[in-house]
Amino acid sequence: MERNEIFSRLEEVFRDVLDNDEIVLTDTTTADDIEEWDSLTHIQLIVAIEKTFQVKFTSKEILSWKNVGELADCIQSK
Amino acid sequence: MVFNSFIFWIFFAAIILPYYTVFRGKANWQNGWLLLASWFFYGYANWKMIPLLLIATGVFYWLGIQIERHSESEPKRASLLSTLGVIIGIGILFYFKYLGFLVEEFAALLEKMGCIDSKPALRIVMPVGISFFTFKLIGYTIDIHLGKIKAERDALAFGTFVSFFPTILSGPIDRPGEFLPQLKEGRSIDYDNLAEGLRRFVWGLFLKVCIADRITSYPNAVFGNVSYHNTTSIILAAVLYAVEMYADFAGYSEMAIGVSRMLGLKIRENFRRPVFAQNVSEYWRRWHMSLTTWITDYVFMPLNIAFRDWGKWGLYLATSINIILIGLWHGANWTFLFFGIYHSILLILVAATEKGRKAFEKKHRLKGRWFYVTPRRILTFILVSVGLVIFRAKGLSDLGAIISQCGKGFGPVFTNGLLEIGTLGLLSAVILFLKEWKDENQWNIHFLHSEHAWIRILSMAVMIAFIIFAGQWHGGAFIYFQF
């Protein structure tokens, strides 16, 4: 899958789960940049992302992402 | 050696003078000097525990490098080594903190069942600060394993991270990724750091000696002889204990942050005005933050990820395990377990009602409205104070005595201990509340941080004079030293 496509689908998931239509994702976006993104919504995001992209992440992968860019890399590598 | 003692100030002066003169700007020398000072400081508390600290430092230094070395070529081995690090950290904690309790409880059970005649006593002396530095070490190995940080090869810097004297006895629990990079550069005298460090230290001193050590007499008097007191006095003691606990621990943390800042090092914040929390979940995000964020990152998130397919039940389970561990982290006692269970019920209630509550707030535009916010803050304070009564009880029988005494009803309030708190204690608490109120609402009034130098200097002078005049100087150690 193209990286652009991953980002646009990710953006949809983020907007839907976090209930905020103004979210724009870049490689360097982190939880600090989005108010609604906390430790609880993080899990909801992961569940939704796994469902959308039909992938399963390992715990180590999830815990080691530093930003949305690394999350997108991980999806691309699957 | 507590921060609010003359001997600590002499010690600190003896450390900081060479730090900024002969060792100025030389990172290695400064780190080495801090390391020696930290070992001395720790040994001053209990010199017999120095070998444990040294061995733990050496073992984790080696483990860190080994985990990193094998992370690419043999990831399984790296994973095994980081698990070993976690097991060693928990093992140290378990041996010193929980083994004695478990053996005694088990022996008591056997005695009751008639299997043994008398229960053996197992006396394990718990090293001070163990709960704090083992958590730092466990976090260090996990961070390397996850690739978040590089293993530290500079032994002086690593030793300083583990033993750093302002934080070794009671935190804040620092993270290697934030602390270690600061040791790479030499530090020179910086007016902003010194001034900010001094301000934080003086504020912490005020919290400790003008509030915590002054208020403490009342909860001590009431909870110390609870069978003589009625519900009215117990409620007042519970409220005062909540204030004392905050002033004591936040006071300690402010002083630790201040001392570090004067040495040119920034450490983690520990409190963010918990009295303004609108529910218990928010309270835990504002109270003892260096512990709660640690547990969130290293326990809650992995559990929550593992349970993610179980929906909200997975969340409740992860939350419960998380908060019960926070309770038990304080020590081996049934009351800490109950404290954890009590908060886990409250947190589950908050999580279960969150969606509905947010929708309700949105519909009626209640967010930030004082008539909605204030009762919620008061309710949170009451719930937290009840939790602290469980926390403070010496054991289950003590807790039972408090509950049965509360069942006997209200009556005239016990006033003896109140006289000791007096006007000065009350005035200090009002000053604390006003400052927190101002900070919470970001009012643009500044005394210690004013843009005018004369206001800053005058405020500092008044503050110090007030502390000397109103301070309680024969107070004991900090509450959190026992954990």
Coordinates of C-alpha atoms in Angstrom, one line a residue:
Chain A
M1 CA 0.0 0.0 0.0
E2 CA 1.2 3.5 -0.8
R3 CA 2.3 5.6 2.1
N4 CA -0.1 8.4 1.1
E5 CA -3.0 6.0 1.2
I6 CA -2.0 4.7 4.6
F7 CA -2.0 8.3 5.9
S8 CA -5.3 9.2 4.5
R9 CA -6.9 6.0 5.9
L10 CA -5.2 6.6 9.2
E11 CA -6.5 10.1 9.3
E12 CA -10.1 8.8 8.8
V13 CA -9.6 6.3 11.7
F14 CA -8.2 9.1 14.0
R15 CA -11.0 11.5 13.2
D16 CA -13.6 8.8 13.8
V17 CA -12.2 7.4 17.1
L18 CA -11.2 10.7 18.6
D19 CA -14.4 12.5 17.3
N20 CA -12.5 15.4 15.9
D21 CA -12.7 16.3 12.2
E22 CA -9.8 18.7 12.2
I23 CA -7.1 16.1 12.8
V24 CA -4.3 16.2 10.2
L25 CA -1.6 13.6 10.5
T26 CA 2.1 14.0 9.5
D27 CA 5.1 11.8 10.1
T28 CA 6.0 13.6 13.2
T29 CA 2.6 13.8 14.9
T30 CA 2.6 12.5 18.4
A31 CA 0.0 12.2 21.2
D32 CA 1.2 15.6 22.5
D33 CA -0.2 17.2 19.4
I34 CA -3.8 15.9 19.7
E35 CA -5.8 16.8 22.8
E36 CA -8.1 13.8 22.7
W37 CA -5.3 11.3 22.2
D38 CA -4.5 9.8 25.6
S39 CA -3.5 6.4 27.0
L40 CA -7.1 5.2 26.9
T41 CA -8.0 6.4 23.3
H42 CA -4.6 5.1 22.2
I43 CA -5.9 1.5 22.7
Q44 CA -9.1 2.3 20.8
L45 CA -7.1 3.7 18.0
I46 CA -4.9 0.6 17.8
V47 CA -8.0 -1.7 17.7
A48 CA -9.6 0.4 15.0
I49 CA -6.3 0.6 13.0
E50 CA -5.9 -3.2 13.2
K51 CA -9.4 -3.6 11.9
T52 CA -9.1 -1.1 9.1
F53 CA -5.8 -2.4 7.8
Q54 CA -6.5 -6.1 8.6
V55 CA -3.2 -6.4 10.5
K56 CA -2.1 -7.5 14.0
F57 CA 0.6 -5.7 15.8
T58 CA 2.9 -7.1 18.5
S59 CA 3.1 -5.5 21.9
K60 CA 6.7 -4.5 21.3
E61 CA 5.8 -2.8 18.0
I62 CA 3.0 -0.8 19.6
L63 CA 5.2 0.2 22.6
S64 CA 8.1 1.3 20.5
W65 CA 6.4 3.8 18.0
K66 CA 7.5 7.3 18.7
N67 CA 5.2 9.0 16.2
V68 CA 2.6 8.5 13.5
G69 CA 5.4 8.1 10.9
E70 CA 6.7 4.9 12.7
L71 CA 3.2 3.6 13.0
A72 CA 2.7 4.0 9.2
D73 CA 6.1 2.3 8.6
C74 CA 4.9 -0.6 10.6
I75 CA 1.7 -0.9 8.7
Q76 CA 3.6 -0.7 5.4
S77 CA 6.0 -3.5 6.5
K78 CA 3.1 -5.9 7.1
Chain B
M1 CA 19.5 14.0 56.1
V2 CA 16.3 15.7 55.3
F3 CA 16.0 18.8 53.0
N4 CA 14.6 20.9 55.8
S5 CA 17.6 20.4 58.1
F6 CA 20.7 22.6 58.7
I7 CA 23.0 19.6 58.1
F8 CA 21.6 19.2 54.6
W9 CA 22.2 22.8 53.8
I10 CA 25.8 22.5 54.9
F11 CA 26.1 19.3 52.8
F12 CA 24.6 21.1 49.8
A13 CA 26.8 24.1 50.1
A14 CA 29.9 21.8 50.3
I15 CA 28.7 20.1 47.1
I16 CA 27.7 23.0 45.0
L17 CA 30.8 25.2 45.6
P18 CA 33.3 22.9 44.0
Y19 CA 30.7 21.9 41.5
Y20 CA 30.6 25.4 40.0
T21 CA 34.2 26.4 40.7
V22 CA 36.9 23.7 40.3
F23 CA 34.7 21.3 38.3
R24 CA 32.8 24.0 36.4
G25 CA 31.9 23.0 32.8
K26 CA 33.7 19.6 33.1
A27 CA 31.0 17.0 32.7
N28 CA 32.9 14.0 33.8
W29 CA 34.3 15.7 36.9
Q30 CA 30.9 17.1 37.8
N31 CA 29.2 13.7 37.3
G32 CA 31.8 12.0 39.4
W33 CA 31.5 14.6 42.1
L34 CA 27.7 14.2 42.1
L35 CA 28.1 10.4 42.2
L36 CA 30.4 10.6 45.3
A37 CA 28.0 13.0 47.0
S38 CA 25.0 10.8 46.2
W39 CA 26.7 7.7 47.7
F40 CA 27.7 9.7 50.8
F41 CA 24.1 11.0 51.1
Y42 CA 22.7 7.5 50.7
G43 CA 25.2 6.0 53.1
Y44 CA 24.4 8.7 55.6
A45 CA 20.8 7.3 55.7
N46 CA 22.0 3.7 56.1
W47 CA 25.6 2.8 55.1
K48 CA 24.9 -0.9 55.3
M49 CA 22.8 -0.6 52.2
I50 CA 25.6 0.9 50.0
P51 CA 26.7 -2.5 48.7
L52 CA 23.2 -3.2 47.4
L53 CA 23.1 0.1 45.6
L54 CA 26.6 -0.5 44.1
I55 CA 25.8 -4.0 43.0
A56 CA 22.5 -3.1 41.5
T57 CA 24.1 -0.2 39.6
G58 CA 26.9 -2.5 38.2
V59 CA 24.5 -5.3 37.2
F60 CA 22.1 -2.9 35.3
Y61 CA 25.0 -1.1 33.7
W62 CA 26.2 -4.4 32.3
L63 CA 22.6 -5.6 31.4
G64 CA 21.9 -2.4 29.5
I65 CA 25.0 -2.8 27.2
Q66 CA 24.2 -6.5 26.7
I67 CA 20.6 -5.9 25.7
E68 CA 21.7 -3.3 23.2
R69 CA 24.5 -5.5 21.8
H70 CA 22.1 -8.4 21.1
S71 CA 19.1 -6.4 20.0
E72 CA 19.9 -6.7 16.3
S73 CA 21.8 -10.0 16.0
E74 CA 19.9 -12.1 18.6
P75 CA 16.6 -10.4 19.5
K76 CA 15.5 -13.3 21.5
R77 CA 18.5 -13.1 23.8
A78 CA 18.0 -9.3 24.1
S79 CA 14.4 -10.0 25.1
L80 CA 15.5 -12.6 27.7
L81 CA 18.1 -10.2 29.1
S82 CA 15.6 -7.4 29.5
T83 CA 13.1 -9.8 31.2
L84 CA 16.0 -10.7 33.5
G85 CA 16.4 -7.0 34.3
V86 CA 12.8 -6.7 35.2
I87 CA 12.9 -9.9 37.3
I88 CA 16.0 -8.7 39.2
G89 CA 14.4 -5.3 39.9
I90 CA 11.2 -6.8 41.1
G91 CA 13.1 -9.5 43.0
I92 CA 15.1 -6.9 45.0
L93 CA 11.8 -5.1 45.7
F94 CA 10.0 -8.3 46.6
Y95 CA 12.7 -9.6 49.0
F96 CA 13.2 -6.4 50.9
K97 CA 9.6 -5.1 50.9
Y98 CA 7.2 -8.0 50.8
L99 CA 8.9 -11.3 51.8
G100 CA 8.8 -10.6 55.5
F101 CA 5.1 -9.7 55.4
L102 CA 4.2 -12.8 53.4
V103 CA 6.2 -15.2 55.6
E104 CA 4.6 -13.7 58.7
E105 CA 1.1 -13.9 57.3
F106 CA 1.6 -17.5 56.2
A107 CA 3.1 -18.4 59.6
A108 CA 0.2 -16.8 61.3
L109 CA -2.2 -18.9 59.2
L110 CA -0.3 -22.1 60.0
E111 CA -0.4 -21.2 63.7
K112 CA -4.1 -20.7 63.5
M113 CA -4.6 -24.0 61.9
G114 CA -2.5 -25.6 64.6
C115 CA 0.3 -26.7 62.3
I116 CA 3.0 -24.8 64.2
D117 CA 3.3 -23.7 67.9
S118 CA 4.7 -20.2 67.5
K119 CA 5.4 -18.1 64.4
P120 CA 9.0 -17.4 63.5
A121 CA 10.0 -13.7 63.1
L122 CA 11.7 -12.7 59.9
R123 CA 13.3 -9.3 60.1
I124 CA 14.4 -7.9 56.8
V125 CA 15.6 -4.3 57.0
M126 CA 14.2 -2.3 54.0
P127 CA 16.7 0.0 52.4
V128 CA 15.4 3.5 52.0
G129 CA 14.5 4.6 48.5
I130 CA 14.4 1.0 47.2
S131 CA 11.0 1.5 45.6
F132 CA 12.3 4.5 43.7
F133 CA 15.7 3.4 42.4
T134 CA 14.5 -0.1 41.4
F135 CA 11.8 1.5 39.3
K136 CA 14.3 3.6 37.6
L137 CA 16.4 0.6 36.8
I138 CA 13.5 -1.5 35.5
G139 CA 12.4 1.4 33.2
Y140 CA 16.0 1.7 32.0
T141 CA 16.2 -1.9 30.7
I142 CA 12.7 -1.8 29.1
D143 CA 13.5 1.5 27.3
I144 CA 16.7 0.0 25.8
H145 CA 14.8 -3.2 24.8
L146 CA 12.1 -1.1 23.1
G147 CA 14.8 1.0 21.3
K148 CA 13.7 4.2 23.0
I149 CA 17.2 4.9 24.4
K150 CA 20.8 3.8 23.9
A151 CA 22.5 1.9 26.7
E152 CA 24.7 4.2 28.8
R153 CA 28.3 3.4 28.4
D154 CA 29.6 6.3 30.6
A155 CA 29.7 4.6 34.1
L156 CA 29.9 7.9 36.0
A157 CA 26.7 9.2 34.3
F158 CA 24.9 5.9 34.8
G159 CA 25.8 5.8 38.4
T160 CA 24.7 9.4 38.9
F161 CA 21.3 8.6 37.2
V162 CA 20.7 5.7 39.6
S163 CA 21.9 7.3 42.8
F164 CA 21.2 11.1 42.2
F165 CA 20.9 12.3 45.8
P166 CA 18.0 14.8 45.4
T167 CA 15.7 11.9 44.2
I168 CA 17.1 8.7 45.6
L169 CA 15.1 8.6 48.9
S170 CA 11.7 9.5 47.6
G171 CA 11.7 10.4 43.9
P172 CA 10.5 11.9 41.6
I173 CA 11.2 8.7 39.6
D174 CA 13.3 10.0 36.7
R175 CA 13.4 8.5 33.2
P176 CA 16.8 7.7 31.7
G177 CA 15.9 9.3 28.3
E178 CA 15.3 12.6 30.0
F179 CA 18.0 12.6 32.7
L180 CA 21.0 11.0 31.1
P181 CA 21.4 13.5 28.1
Q182 CA 21.6 16.3 30.6
L183 CA 24.8 14.8 32.1
K184 CA 26.6 14.9 28.7
E185 CA 27.5 18.6 28.9
G186 CA 29.4 20.4 31.6
R187 CA 27.3 22.8 33.7
S188 CA 28.2 26.4 34.5
I189 CA 26.5 28.8 36.9
D190 CA 23.3 30.0 35.3
Y191 CA 21.3 32.7 37.1
D192 CA 17.9 31.4 35.9
N193 CA 18.6 27.9 37.1
L194 CA 19.9 29.1 40.5
A195 CA 17.0 31.5 41.0
E196 CA 14.3 29.1 39.8
G197 CA 15.9 26.3 41.9
L198 CA 15.9 28.5 45.0
R199 CA 12.3 29.5 44.4
R200 CA 11.1 25.9 44.1
F201 CA 13.2 24.9 47.2
V202 CA 11.8 27.8 49.4
W203 CA 8.2 27.0 48.3
G204 CA 8.7 23.3 49.1
L205 CA 10.2 24.3 52.5
F206 CA 7.1 26.4 53.2
L207 CA 4.8 23.4 52.4
K208 CA 6.8 21.1 54.6
V209 CA 7.5 23.2 57.7
C210 CA 4.6 25.7 57.7
I211 CA 1.8 23.3 56.7
A212 CA 2.7 19.6 56.8
D213 CA 4.6 19.6 60.1
R214 CA 2.2 22.0 61.7
I215 CA -1.0 20.2 60.7
T216 CA 0.3 16.7 61.5
S217 CA -0.4 16.9 65.2
Y218 CA -4.2 16.7 64.7
P219 CA -4.5 13.6 62.5
N220 CA -1.8 12.0 64.8
A221 CA -3.8 12.8 67.9
V222 CA -7.1 11.5 66.5
F223 CA -6.0 8.5 64.5
G224 CA -3.4 7.6 67.2
N225 CA -6.3 7.1 69.8
V226 CA -9.2 6.7 67.5
S227 CA -11.4 4.9 70.1
Y228 CA -11.6 8.2 72.1
H229 CA -12.9 10.2 69.2
N230 CA -16.2 10.8 67.4
T231 CA -17.2 11.0 63.7
T232 CA -16.8 14.8 63.7
S233 CA -13.2 14.7 64.8
I234 CA -12.4 11.8 62.5
I235 CA -13.8 13.7 59.5
L236 CA -11.8 16.8 60.4
A237 CA -8.7 14.6 60.9
A238 CA -9.2 13.0 57.5
V239 CA -9.5 16.4 55.8
L240 CA -6.4 17.7 57.6
Y241 CA -4.5 14.5 56.8
A242 CA -5.3 14.9 53.1
V243 CA -3.8 18.5 53.3
E244 CA -0.8 17.3 55.3
M245 CA -0.1 14.5 52.9
Y246 CA -0.1 16.8 49.9
A247 CA 2.0 19.5 51.7
D248 CA 4.5 16.9 52.9
F249 CA 5.0 15.0 49.6
A250 CA 4.6 18.0 47.3
G251 CA 6.9 19.9 49.6
Y252 CA 9.5 17.2 49.4
S253 CA 9.2 17.0 45.6
E254 CA 9.5 20.8 45.2
M255 CA 12.7 20.8 47.2
A256 CA 14.1 17.8 45.2
I257 CA 13.2 19.7 42.0
G258 CA 14.8 22.9 43.4
V259 CA 18.0 21.3 44.5
S260 CA 18.4 19.5 41.1
R261 CA 17.7 22.8 39.3
M262 CA 20.4 24.6 41.3
L263 CA 22.7 21.9 40.0
G264 CA 21.6 22.7 36.5
L265 CA 19.5 19.5 36.1
K266 CA 15.8 19.3 35.3
I267 CA 13.9 16.4 36.8
R268 CA 10.3 15.2 36.5
E269 CA 7.4 17.1 38.0
N270 CA 5.4 15.2 40.7
F271 CA 2.2 17.2 41.3
R272 CA -0.1 19.4 39.3
R273 CA -2.6 20.9 41.8
P274 CA -4.6 17.7 42.6
V275 CA -7.1 19.6 44.6
F276 CA -8.6 20.8 41.3
A277 CA -9.2 17.4 39.9
Q278 CA -12.9 16.9 38.9
N279 CA -12.8 13.1 39.2
V280 CA -10.6 10.4 40.6
S281 CA -9.1 9.6 37.2
E282 CA -8.0 13.2 36.8
Y283 CA -6.7 13.1 40.4
W284 CA -4.3 10.3 39.5
R285 CA -3.0 12.3 36.6
R286 CA -2.2 15.1 39.0
W287 CA -0.9 13.2 42.0
H288 CA 2.5 11.6 42.3
M289 CA 2.8 11.9 38.6
S290 CA 6.3 10.4 38.3
L291 CA 4.9 7.1 39.7
T292 CA 1.6 7.1 37.9
T293 CA 3.1 7.9 34.5
W294 CA 5.8 5.2 35.2
I295 CA 3.1 2.6 36.0
T296 CA 1.0 3.8 33.0
D297 CA 3.9 3.4 30.6
Y298 CA 5.4 0.1 31.9
V299 CA 2.4 -1.7 33.3
F300 CA -0.9 -0.2 32.2
M301 CA -0.1 0.2 28.5
P302 CA 1.4 -3.3 28.0
L303 CA -1.6 -4.8 29.9
N304 CA -4.1 -2.7 28.0
I305 CA -2.5 -3.7 24.7
A306 CA -2.6 -7.3 25.7
F307 CA -6.3 -7.1 26.7
R308 CA -7.3 -4.8 23.8
D309 CA -9.6 -7.3 22.1
W310 CA -11.7 -7.7 25.3
G311 CA -13.2 -4.2 24.9
K312 CA -14.1 -2.3 28.0
W313 CA -13.6 -5.3 30.2
G314 CA -10.0 -5.4 29.2
L315 CA -9.7 -1.7 30.1
Y316 CA -11.3 -2.3 33.5
L317 CA -9.0 -5.3 34.2
A318 CA -5.9 -3.3 33.2
T319 CA -7.0 -0.3 35.3
S320 CA -7.7 -2.5 38.3
I321 CA -4.3 -4.3 38.2
N322 CA -2.6 -0.9 37.6
I323 CA -4.1 0.9 40.6
I324 CA -3.8 -2.1 42.9
L325 CA -0.1 -2.2 42.1
I326 CA 0.2 1.5 42.9
G327 CA -1.4 0.7 46.3
L328 CA 0.9 -2.2 46.9
W329 CA 3.9 -0.3 45.8
H330 CA 3.6 1.6 49.0
G331 CA 4.3 -1.5 51.0
A332 CA 3.2 -4.9 52.3
N333 CA 0.0 -4.2 54.2
W334 CA -3.6 -5.3 53.7
T335 CA -4.6 -1.6 54.0
F336 CA -2.6 -0.7 50.8
L337 CA -4.4 -3.6 49.0
F338 CA -7.7 -2.2 50.1
F339 CA -6.6 1.3 49.1
G340 CA -5.9 0.0 45.6
I341 CA -9.2 -1.9 45.4
Y342 CA -11.1 1.2 46.6
H343 CA -9.5 3.4 43.9
S344 CA -10.0 0.7 41.3
I345 CA -13.8 0.7 41.9
L346 CA -13.8 4.5 41.6
L347 CA -11.7 4.5 38.4
I348 CA -13.9 1.8 36.8
L349 CA -17.0 4.0 37.6
V350 CA -15.3 7.0 36.0
A351 CA -14.4 5.0 32.9
A352 CA -17.8 3.4 32.6
T353 CA -19.7 6.7 32.8
E354 CA -17.2 8.7 30.7
K355 CA -19.1 8.6 27.4
G356 CA -22.4 9.6 28.9
R357 CA -20.9 12.3 31.0
K358 CA -19.1 13.9 28.1
A359 CA -22.3 13.9 26.0
F360 CA -24.2 15.4 28.9
E361 CA -21.5 18.1 29.3
K362 CA -21.6 18.9 25.6
K363 CA -25.4 19.0 25.5
H364 CA -25.8 21.4 28.4
R365 CA -22.5 23.3 27.8
L366 CA -21.3 22.5 31.3
K367 CA -17.6 22.3 30.7
G368 CA -15.7 24.8 32.9
R369 CA -18.9 26.2 34.5
W370 CA -18.3 26.9 38.2
F371 CA -21.6 25.4 39.4
Y372 CA -20.7 22.2 37.7
V373 CA -17.0 22.1 38.4
T374 CA -17.0 23.0 42.1
P375 CA -19.3 20.2 43.4
R376 CA -17.3 17.7 41.4
R377 CA -14.0 19.0 42.9
I378 CA -15.4 18.8 46.4
L379 CA -16.7 15.2 45.8
T380 CA -13.3 14.2 44.4
F381 CA -11.6 15.6 47.5
I382 CA -14.0 13.7 49.8
L383 CA -13.5 10.5 47.9
V384 CA -9.7 10.9 48.0
S385 CA -9.7 11.8 51.7
V386 CA -11.6 8.6 52.5
G387 CA -9.0 6.7 50.5
L388 CA -6.3 8.3 52.5
V389 CA -7.9 7.1 55.8
I390 CA -7.6 3.6 54.5
F391 CA -4.0 4.4 53.4
R392 CA -3.1 5.8 56.8
A393 CA -4.5 3.0 58.9
K394 CA -1.8 0.8 60.4
G395 CA -3.6 -2.4 59.7
L396 CA -6.9 -4.0 59.3
S397 CA -7.8 -3.8 63.0
D398 CA -6.9 -0.1 63.0
L399 CA -9.1 0.4 60.0
G400 CA -11.9 -1.5 61.7
A401 CA -11.6 0.6 64.8
I402 CA -12.0 3.8 62.7
I403 CA -15.1 2.5 60.9
S404 CA -16.8 1.3 64.1
Q405 CA -16.0 4.6 65.8
C406 CA -17.6 6.4 62.9
G407 CA -20.7 4.3 63.4
K408 CA -21.1 5.8 66.9
G409 CA -22.1 9.2 65.5
F410 CA -21.2 12.8 65.6
G411 CA -20.3 14.9 68.7
P412 CA -18.3 17.9 69.9
V413 CA -15.1 18.3 67.9
F414 CA -11.8 17.5 69.7
T415 CA -10.0 20.8 69.9
N416 CA -6.7 20.1 71.7
G417 CA -4.7 19.4 68.6
L418 CA -6.3 22.3 66.7
L419 CA -4.7 24.8 69.0
E420 CA -1.3 23.7 67.9
I421 CA -2.2 24.2 64.3
G422 CA -3.5 27.6 65.2
T423 CA -3.7 30.7 63.1
L424 CA -0.3 30.3 61.5
G425 CA -1.2 26.8 60.1
L426 CA -4.5 28.1 58.8
L427 CA -2.9 31.2 57.2
S428 CA -0.3 29.0 55.6
A429 CA -2.9 26.7 54.2
V430 CA -4.8 29.7 52.8
I431 CA -1.6 31.0 51.1
L432 CA -1.1 27.5 49.6
F433 CA -4.7 27.4 48.3
L434 CA -4.5 31.0 46.8
K435 CA -1.3 30.2 45.0
E436 CA -2.8 26.9 43.6
W437 CA -5.9 28.8 42.6
K438 CA -3.9 31.5 40.8
D439 CA -1.8 28.9 39.0
E440 CA -4.8 26.8 38.0
N441 CA -6.6 29.8 36.5
Q442 CA -3.3 31.2 35.1
W443 CA -3.9 34.6 36.6
N444 CA -1.3 37.1 35.6
I445 CA -0.1 38.0 39.1
H446 CA 3.4 37.0 40.1
F447 CA 5.3 37.5 43.3
L448 CA 8.3 35.2 43.1
H449 CA 8.2 35.2 39.3
S450 CA 7.5 38.9 38.9
E451 CA 9.1 40.8 36.0
H452 CA 10.3 43.4 38.4
A453 CA 13.4 42.4 40.4
W454 CA 12.4 44.3 43.5
I455 CA 9.0 42.5 43.8
R456 CA 10.9 39.1 43.3
I457 CA 13.4 40.0 46.0
L458 CA 10.8 41.4 48.4
S459 CA 8.6 38.4 47.9
M460 CA 11.4 36.0 48.6
A461 CA 12.5 37.9 51.7
V462 CA 8.9 37.9 53.0
M463 CA 8.6 34.2 52.3
I464 CA 11.8 33.3 54.1
A465 CA 10.9 35.5 57.0
F466 CA 7.5 33.8 57.2
I467 CA 9.0 30.3 57.1
I468 CA 11.5 31.2 59.9
F469 CA 8.7 32.7 62.0
A470 CA 5.9 30.2 61.3
G471 CA 7.8 27.0 60.5
Q472 CA 7.6 24.0 62.7
W473 CA 11.3 23.0 62.9
H474 CA 11.1 19.9 65.0
G475 CA 9.0 18.0 62.6
G476 CA 9.9 14.4 61.6
A477 CA 11.1 12.9 58.3
F478 CA 8.9 13.0 55.2
I479 CA 6.0 10.6 55.0
Y480 CA 7.2 9.0 51.8
F481 CA 10.7 8.1 53.2
Q482 CA 9.0 4.9 54.5
F483 CA 8.1 3.7 51.0

